[in-house]
CSV table of C-alpha atoms in Angstrom, one decimal:
chain,number,residue,atom,x,y,z
A,85,MET,CA,0.0,0.0,0.0
A,86,GLU,CA,1.4,3.4,-1.0
A,87,ARG,CA,2.3,5.6,1.9
A,88,ILE,CA,-0.2,8.4,2.7
A,89,TYR,CA,1.4,11.6,4.1
A,90,THR,CA,-0.4,13.6,6.7
A,91,GLU,CA,0.1,16.9,8.6
A,92,SER,CA,2.7,15.3,10.9
A,93,ASP,CA,4.9,14.6,7.9
A,94,VAL,CA,5.0,18.3,6.8
A,95,ASN,CA,7.9,20.7,7.4
A,96,GLN,CA,5.9,23.9,7.7
A,97,ALA,CA,9.0,26.0,7.8
A,98,ALA,CA,9.6,25.2,4.1
A,99,LEU,CA,7.3,28.1,3.1
A,100,LYS,CA,7.1,30.1,6.3
A,101,GLY,CA,7.3,33.8,5.7
A,102,GLN,CA,7.6,33.4,1.9
A,103,THR,CA,5.2,35.1,-0.5
A,104,ILE,CA,3.2,32.8,-2.7
A,105,ALA,CA,1.8,34.1,-6.0
A,106,ILE,CA,-1.2,32.5,-7.7
A,107,ILE,CA,-1.3,33.0,-11.5
A,108,GLY,CA,-4.6,31.7,-12.9
A,109,TYR,CA,-7.5,32.7,-10.6
A,110,GLY,CA,-10.1,30.2,-11.8
A,111,SER,CA,-11.7,27.4,-9.9
A,112,GLN,CA,-8.5,25.9,-8.5
A,113,GLY,CA,-6.6,29.1,-8.3
A,114,ARG,CA,-9.2,30.8,-6.2
A,115,ALA,CA,-9.6,27.8,-3.9
A,116,HIS,CA,-5.8,27.5,-3.4
A,117,ALA,CA,-5.4,31.2,-2.7
A,118,ARG,CA,-8.1,31.4,-0.1
A,119,ASN,CA,-7.0,28.2,1.6
A,120,LEU,CA,-3.3,29.2,1.7
A,121,ARG,CA,-4.2,32.6,3.1
A,122,ASP,CA,-6.4,31.0,5.8
A,123,SER,CA,-3.4,28.7,6.6
A,124,GLY,CA,-1.3,31.7,7.4
A,125,HIS,CA,0.6,32.2,4.1
A,126,ASP,CA,1.2,35.5,2.4
A,127,VAL,CA,-0.6,35.2,-0.9
A,128,ILE,CA,-0.8,37.6,-3.9
A,129,VAL,CA,-2.5,37.1,-7.2
A,130,GLY,CA,-0.9,37.8,-10.5
A,131,ALA,CA,-3.6,39.0,-12.9
A,132,ARG,CA,-4.0,41.2,-16.0
A,133,ALA,CA,-5.3,44.7,-15.2
A,134,GLY,CA,-9.0,45.1,-15.7
A,135,GLY,CA,-9.7,41.4,-16.2
A,136,LYS,CA,-12.2,39.1,-14.5
A,137,ALA,CA,-9.5,37.4,-12.4
A,138,GLU,CA,-8.3,40.8,-11.1
A,139,ARG,CA,-11.8,41.8,-10.1
A,140,THR,CA,-12.6,38.5,-8.4
A,141,ALA,CA,-9.3,38.4,-6.5
A,142,LYS,CA,-9.7,42.0,-5.3
A,143,ALA,CA,-13.3,41.2,-4.2
A,144,ASP,CA,-11.9,38.3,-2.2
A,145,GLY,CA,-9.5,40.7,-0.5
A,146,PHE,CA,-6.2,39.8,-2.2
A,147,ARG,CA,-3.6,42.2,-3.4
A,148,THR,CA,-3.2,41.9,-7.1
A,149,VAL,CA,-0.3,42.8,-9.3
A,150,SER,CA,0.7,41.9,-12.9
A,151,PRO,CA,1.8,38.3,-13.5
A,152,ALA,CA,5.4,39.5,-14.1
A,153,ASP,CA,5.5,41.5,-10.9
A,154,ALA,CA,4.0,38.6,-9.0
A,155,ALA,CA,6.8,36.4,-10.2
A,156,LYS,CA,9.4,39.0,-9.1
A,157,GLU,CA,7.9,39.2,-5.6
A,158,ALA,CA,7.2,35.6,-4.9
A,159,LYS,CA,9.3,32.7,-3.6
A,160,LEU,CA,6.8,30.3,-5.0
A,161,VAL,CA,4.6,30.8,-8.1
A,162,ALA,CA,1.6,28.6,-8.5
A,163,LEU,CA,0.8,28.5,-12.2
A,164,LEU,CA,-2.9,27.4,-12.2
A,165,ALA,CA,-4.0,28.8,-15.6
A,166,PRO,CA,-5.2,26.3,-18.3
A,167,ASP,CA,-2.6,24.0,-19.7
A,168,MET,CA,-2.4,25.7,-23.1
A,169,ALA,CA,-1.7,29.1,-21.4
A,170,HIS,CA,1.4,27.9,-19.6
A,171,ARG,CA,4.0,28.3,-22.3
A,172,ALA,CA,3.3,32.0,-22.9
A,173,SER,CA,2.8,32.7,-19.2
A,174,TYR,CA,6.1,31.0,-18.2
A,175,ALA,CA,8.1,32.5,-21.1
A,176,ASP,CA,6.8,36.1,-20.8
A,177,ASP,CA,6.1,36.6,-17.1
A,178,ILE,CA,7.7,33.9,-14.9
A,179,ALA,CA,11.1,32.9,-16.4
A,180,PRO,CA,12.5,36.4,-16.7
A,181,ASN,CA,11.4,37.4,-13.2
A,182,LEU,CA,11.4,34.4,-10.8
A,183,ALA,CA,14.5,34.6,-8.5
A,184,PRO,CA,17.0,31.8,-8.4
A,185,GLY,CA,16.0,29.3,-5.7
A,186,ALA,CA,12.4,30.1,-6.0
A,187,ALA,CA,9.8,27.5,-6.9
A,188,LEU,CA,7.4,27.0,-9.8
A,189,LEU,CA,4.3,24.9,-8.9
A,190,VAL,CA,1.7,23.4,-11.2
A,191,ALA,CA,-1.5,21.4,-10.4
A,192,HIS,CA,-1.1,19.2,-13.6
A,193,GLY,CA,2.1,18.1,-15.1
A,194,PHE,CA,1.1,18.5,-18.8
A,195,SER,CA,3.0,21.6,-19.7
A,196,VAL,CA,6.2,20.4,-18.1
A,197,LEU,CA,6.1,16.8,-19.2
A,198,TYR,CA,5.4,17.7,-22.8
A,199,GLY,CA,7.9,20.6,-23.1
A,200,GLN,CA,5.6,23.6,-23.1
A,201,ILE,CA,7.7,24.8,-20.2
A,202,ALA,CA,11.4,24.3,-20.1
A,203,PRO,CA,12.2,25.3,-16.6
A,204,ARG,CA,15.4,27.2,-15.7
A,205,GLU,CA,17.8,25.0,-13.9
A,206,ASP,CA,18.1,27.3,-10.9
A,207,ILE,CA,14.5,26.9,-9.7
A,208,ASP,CA,12.5,24.2,-8.0
A,209,VAL,CA,9.7,22.7,-10.1
A,210,ILE,CA,6.9,20.9,-8.1
A,211,LEU,CA,3.4,19.7,-8.5
A,212,VAL,CA,0.4,19.6,-6.1
A,213,ALA,CA,-2.8,18.2,-7.5
A,214,PRO,CA,-5.9,18.1,-5.3
A,215,LYS,CA,-8.2,15.2,-6.4
A,216,GLY,CA,-11.3,17.3,-6.6
A,217,PRO,CA,-12.7,20.5,-8.2
A,218,GLY,CA,-11.9,23.9,-6.7
A,219,ASP,CA,-15.2,24.4,-4.9
A,220,LEU,CA,-14.8,21.1,-3.1
A,221,VAL,CA,-11.2,21.9,-2.2
A,222,ARG,CA,-12.4,25.2,-0.6
A,223,ARG,CA,-15.6,23.7,1.0
A,224,GLU,CA,-13.8,20.8,2.7
A,225,TYR,CA,-11.0,23.1,4.0
A,226,GLU,CA,-13.6,25.5,5.5
A,227,ILE,CA,-15.2,22.7,7.6
A,228,GLY,CA,-11.8,21.5,8.8
A,229,ARG,CA,-11.3,18.6,6.5
A,230,GLY,CA,-9.6,18.5,3.1
A,231,VAL,CA,-9.4,16.9,-0.3
A,232,PRO,CA,-6.7,14.3,-0.9
A,233,ALA,CA,-3.8,15.5,-3.1
A,234,LEU,CA,-0.9,14.2,-5.1
A,235,PHE,CA,2.5,15.9,-4.9
A,236,ALA,CA,5.7,15.5,-7.0
A,237,VAL,CA,9.1,17.0,-7.6
A,238,HIS,CA,10.3,17.5,-11.2
A,239,GLN,CA,13.4,19.6,-10.4
A,240,ASP,CA,15.1,20.1,-7.0
A,241,SER,CA,17.4,23.0,-7.4
A,242,THR,CA,17.6,23.9,-3.7
A,243,GLY,CA,17.3,20.5,-2.0
A,244,THR,CA,14.1,21.7,-0.4
A,245,ALA,CA,11.6,21.2,-3.3
A,246,ARG,CA,9.9,18.2,-1.7
A,247,ASP,CA,9.4,20.0,1.6
A,248,LYS,CA,7.9,23.0,-0.3
A,249,ALA,CA,5.5,20.7,-2.2
A,250,MET,CA,4.3,19.1,1.0
A,251,ALA,CA,3.9,22.4,2.8
A,252,TYR,CA,1.8,23.8,-0.1
A,253,ALA,CA,-0.3,20.6,0.0
A,254,SER,CA,-0.8,21.2,3.7
A,255,GLY,CA,-1.8,24.8,3.1
A,256,ILE,CA,-4.7,23.9,0.8
A,257,GLY,CA,-5.9,21.0,3.0
A,258,GLY,CA,-4.3,18.1,1.1
A,259,THR,CA,-2.4,16.6,4.0
A,260,THR,CA,-5.4,16.8,6.3
A,261,ALA,CA,-7.1,14.4,4.0
A,262,GLY,CA,-3.9,12.6,3.0
A,263,ALA,CA,-1.3,13.2,0.3
A,264,ILE,CA,0.4,10.6,-2.0
A,265,GLU,CA,3.8,11.1,-3.6
A,266,THR,CA,3.9,10.6,-7.4
A,267,THR,CA,5.9,11.8,-10.4
A,268,PHE,CA,5.0,14.4,-13.1
A,269,LYS,CA,4.8,11.5,-15.7
A,270,GLU,CA,2.5,9.3,-13.6
A,271,GLU,CA,0.2,12.2,-12.6
A,272,THR,CA,-0.1,13.5,-16.1
A,273,GLU,CA,-0.6,10.2,-17.9
A,274,THR,CA,-3.1,8.7,-15.4
A,275,ASP,CA,-5.0,12.0,-15.3
A,276,LEU,CA,-5.3,12.2,-19.1
A,277,PHE,CA,-6.3,8.5,-19.3
A,278,GLY,CA,-8.9,8.8,-16.6
A,279,GLU,CA,-10.5,11.8,-18.3
A,280,GLN,CA,-10.5,10.2,-21.7
A,281,ALA,CA,-11.3,6.6,-21.1
A,282,VAL,CA,-13.5,6.6,-18.1
A,283,LEU,CA,-14.6,9.9,-16.4
A,284,CYS,CA,-15.4,12.1,-19.4
A,285,GLY,CA,-14.9,10.4,-22.8
A,286,GLY,CA,-15.9,6.9,-21.7
A,287,ALA,CA,-18.8,7.9,-19.5
A,288,SER,CA,-20.4,10.4,-22.0
A,289,GLU,CA,-20.1,7.9,-24.9
A,290,LEU,CA,-21.6,5.1,-22.8
A,291,ILE,CA,-24.5,7.3,-21.7
A,292,ASN,CA,-25.3,8.5,-25.2
A,293,ALA,CA,-25.0,5.0,-26.7
A,294,GLY,CA,-27.4,3.7,-24.1
A,295,PHE,CA,-29.8,6.6,-24.8
A,296,GLU,CA,-29.7,6.0,-28.5
A,297,THR,CA,-30.2,2.2,-28.1
A,298,LEU,CA,-33.4,2.7,-26.2
A,299,VAL,CA,-34.7,5.5,-28.5
A,300,GLU,CA,-33.9,3.5,-31.6
A,301,ALA,CA,-35.8,0.5,-30.1
A,302,GLY,CA,-38.9,2.7,-29.8
A,303,TYR,CA,-38.8,3.8,-26.2
A,304,LYS,CA,-39.6,7.4,-25.2
A,305,PRO,CA,-36.6,9.7,-25.2
A,306,GLU,CA,-37.6,11.1,-21.8
A,307,VAL,CA,-37.7,7.7,-20.3
A,308,ALA,CA,-34.3,6.8,-21.9
A,309,TYR,CA,-32.8,10.0,-20.5
A,310,PHE,CA,-33.9,9.1,-17.0
A,311,GLU,CA,-32.5,5.6,-17.2
A,312,CYS,CA,-29.2,6.3,-18.9
A,313,LEU,CA,-28.2,9.7,-17.5
A,314,HIS,CA,-30.3,11.1,-14.8
A,315,GLU,CA,-30.0,8.1,-12.4
A,316,LEU,CA,-26.3,7.8,-13.0
A,317,LYS,CA,-25.6,10.2,-10.1
A,318,LEU,CA,-27.3,7.8,-7.7
A,319,ILE,CA,-24.8,5.1,-8.6
A,320,VAL,CA,-21.8,7.3,-8.9
A,321,ASP,CA,-22.5,8.7,-5.4
A,322,LEU,CA,-22.6,5.2,-4.0
A,323,LEU,CA,-19.3,4.2,-5.7
A,324,TYR,CA,-17.7,7.5,-4.6
A,325,GLU,CA,-18.7,6.9,-1.0
A,326,GLY,CA,-18.0,3.2,-0.6
A,327,GLY,CA,-16.8,1.6,-3.8
A,328,LEU,CA,-18.4,-1.4,-5.4
A,329,ALA,CA,-19.3,-2.8,-2.0
A,330,LYS,CA,-21.6,0.1,-1.1
A,331,MET,CA,-23.2,0.2,-4.6
A,332,HIS,CA,-24.0,-3.5,-4.3
A,333,SER,CA,-25.4,-3.0,-0.8
A,334,PHE,CA,-27.9,-0.4,-2.0
A,335,ILE,CA,-29.1,-1.6,-5.3
A,336,SER,CA,-31.7,-4.4,-5.8
A,337,GLU,CA,-30.9,-8.1,-6.3
A,338,THR,CA,-32.2,-7.8,-9.9
A,339,ALA,CA,-29.9,-4.9,-10.5
A,340,LYS,CA,-27.0,-6.7,-9.0
A,341,TYR,CA,-27.6,-9.8,-11.2
A,342,GLY,CA,-27.9,-7.6,-14.3
A,343,ASP,CA,-24.7,-5.9,-13.4
A,344,LEU,CA,-22.8,-9.2,-13.0
A,345,VAL,CA,-24.1,-10.9,-16.2
A,346,SER,CA,-24.5,-7.9,-18.6
A,347,GLY,CA,-21.7,-5.5,-17.5
A,348,PRO,CA,-19.0,-7.7,-19.1
A,349,ARG,CA,-21.0,-7.9,-22.3
A,350,VAL,CA,-20.8,-4.1,-22.8
A,351,ILE,CA,-17.4,-3.4,-21.3
A,352,ASN,CA,-15.3,-6.3,-22.4
A,353,ALA,CA,-11.9,-7.3,-23.7
A,354,GLU,CA,-12.4,-5.3,-26.9
A,355,THR,CA,-13.2,-2.2,-24.8
A,356,LYS,CA,-10.1,-2.7,-22.7
A,357,ALA,CA,-8.0,-3.1,-25.9
A,358,ARG,CA,-9.3,0.3,-27.0
A,359,MET,CA,-8.4,1.8,-23.6
A,360,LYS,CA,-4.9,0.5,-24.1
A,361,GLU,CA,-4.7,2.3,-27.4
A,362,VAL,CA,-5.8,5.5,-25.7
A,363,LEU,CA,-3.1,5.0,-23.0
A,364,THR,CA,-0.5,4.3,-25.7
A,365,ASP,CA,-1.3,7.6,-27.4
A,366,ILE,CA,-0.9,9.4,-24.1
A,367,GLN,CA,2.4,7.6,-23.2
A,368,SER,CA,3.9,8.2,-26.6
A,369,GLY,CA,3.0,11.9,-26.4
A,370,GLN,CA,0.8,11.7,-29.5
A,371,PHE,CA,-2.3,13.0,-27.7
A,372,ALA,CA,-0.3,16.0,-26.4
A,373,ARG,CA,1.2,16.7,-29.8
A,374,ASP,CA,-2.3,16.6,-31.4
A,375,TRP,CA,-3.9,18.8,-28.7
A,376,ILE,CA,-1.0,21.4,-28.9
A,377,ALA,CA,-1.3,21.4,-32.7
A,378,GLU,CA,-5.1,21.8,-32.5
A,379,ASN,CA,-4.7,24.9,-30.3
A,380,GLU,CA,-2.0,26.4,-32.5
A,381,ALA,CA,-4.4,25.9,-35.5
A,382,GLY,CA,-7.2,27.8,-33.8
A,383,LYS,CA,-9.2,24.8,-32.4
A,384,LYS,CA,-11.6,24.5,-35.4
A,385,ASN,CA,-11.9,20.7,-35.1
A,386,TYR,CA,-12.3,21.0,-31.4
A,387,ASP,CA,-15.0,23.6,-31.7
A,388,ALA,CA,-16.9,21.4,-34.3
A,389,MET,CA,-16.7,18.3,-32.2
A,390,MET,CA,-17.8,20.2,-29.1
A,391,GLN,CA,-20.8,21.6,-31.0
A,392,ALA,CA,-21.8,18.2,-32.3
A,393,ASP,CA,-21.8,16.9,-28.7
A,394,LEU,CA,-24.0,19.8,-27.5
A,395,ASP,CA,-26.4,19.2,-30.4
A,396,LEU,CA,-27.1,15.6,-29.5
A,397,PRO,CA,-30.8,14.6,-28.9
A,398,LEU,CA,-29.7,13.5,-25.4
A,399,GLU,CA,-28.8,17.1,-24.6
A,400,LYS,CA,-32.0,18.6,-26.0
A,401,VAL,CA,-34.2,16.1,-24.1
A,402,GLY,CA,-32.2,16.6,-20.9
A,403,ALA,CA,-32.4,20.4,-21.0
A,404,GLU,CA,-36.2,20.2,-21.2
A,405,LEU,CA,-36.5,17.7,-18.4
A,406,ARG,CA,-34.0,19.5,-16.1
A,407,SER,CA,-36.0,22.7,-16.5
A,408,HIS,CA,-38.7,21.0,-14.4
A,409,MET,CA,-36.3,20.0,-11.6
A,410,ALA,CA,-36.4,22.8,-9.1
A,411,TRP,CA,-33.4,21.6,-7.2
A,412,LEU,CA,-31.2,22.0,-10.2
A,413,ASN,CA,-32.5,25.5,-11.0
A,414,THR,CA,-30.0,28.1,-9.8
A,415,ASP,CA,-32.6,30.9,-9.7
A,416,THR,CA,-34.9,28.7,-7.6
A,417,LYS,CA,-32.1,27.9,-5.2
A,418,ALA,CA,-31.3,31.6,-4.8
A,419,ALA,CA,-35.0,32.5,-4.3
A,420,THR,CA,-35.4,29.7,-1.7
A,421,ALA,CA,-32.3,30.9,0.2
A,422,THR,CA,-33.5,34.4,0.2
A,423,THR,CA,-37.0,33.4,1.5
A,424,GLN,CA,-35.4,31.3,4.2
A,425,THR,CA,-33.2,34.2,5.3
A,426,GLU,CA,-36.1,36.6,5.4
A,427,ALA,CA,-38.1,34.1,7.4
A,428,LYS,CA,-35.3,33.8,10.0
A,429,ALA,CA,-35.0,37.6,10.2
A,430,ALA,CA,-38.7,38.0,10.8
């Protein structure tokens, strides 16, 4: 069993008194910045003047400066912008300004592993990757818990890179929940594979194939939507909370029997062979080369494929059905919260 690192393993002095700059104030960046500040760290946000990131960070009470000035001032720069923005951000703002002995941190190793960033030899290069979205990272921290995290060292210029990574993981709540040491290669390749073969690509294609199979057989699209997409959350929640054992303990005997006899007919040796092809493309760097080239060409193919996904009958049926689900309606949630607040005040 891989060792799980906790708070007692952290050298908190590794980042004590050092300014941490967050560049990329999206879901993860915002959560990291707020958690680090609440953990006692000095945090600034590097953001373009007049942009959304600057406005949001200022509203959250952070001092904002340009990305270049943030790199000059910080002892650790957390580059949390989207992968495809890393090359320009590092080359233009970070590399010319980050002091020798400082650290560059990423939450996903893509840009480093595939050469979008060629780090200077006199800086530490580390990774801390929470295994959850930014809002969960923040929410769990606020209630005194945390989201598990991976951490890794790509380049140890100072001899303290690993301590810095663990201290940062602690600052965002990762070692409260438990942190696991990995490598940039392992984190990147497994993350890409999980997204493509199971979590996003695999799941969405399985859902749509099931929906189309039922509709083509003459069943109502609305019923097919409920059976193939809507109820998936119930199963995923059980799996998330307690693995296969909890799922089997909550579903019916009929569902369990169907799982055992029909699951292997749908996801079989041929499916696994296709998964291995996906993994081979990732390991060889082919996926990265294709994605980088797609971005450089203006993402026309990407945009066309995305629009085709959004135009699926599954999406149109789902949008109509979800409009009747009050618990999913943001406006309804806000109105309910306001009503409850007013009732308490009264």
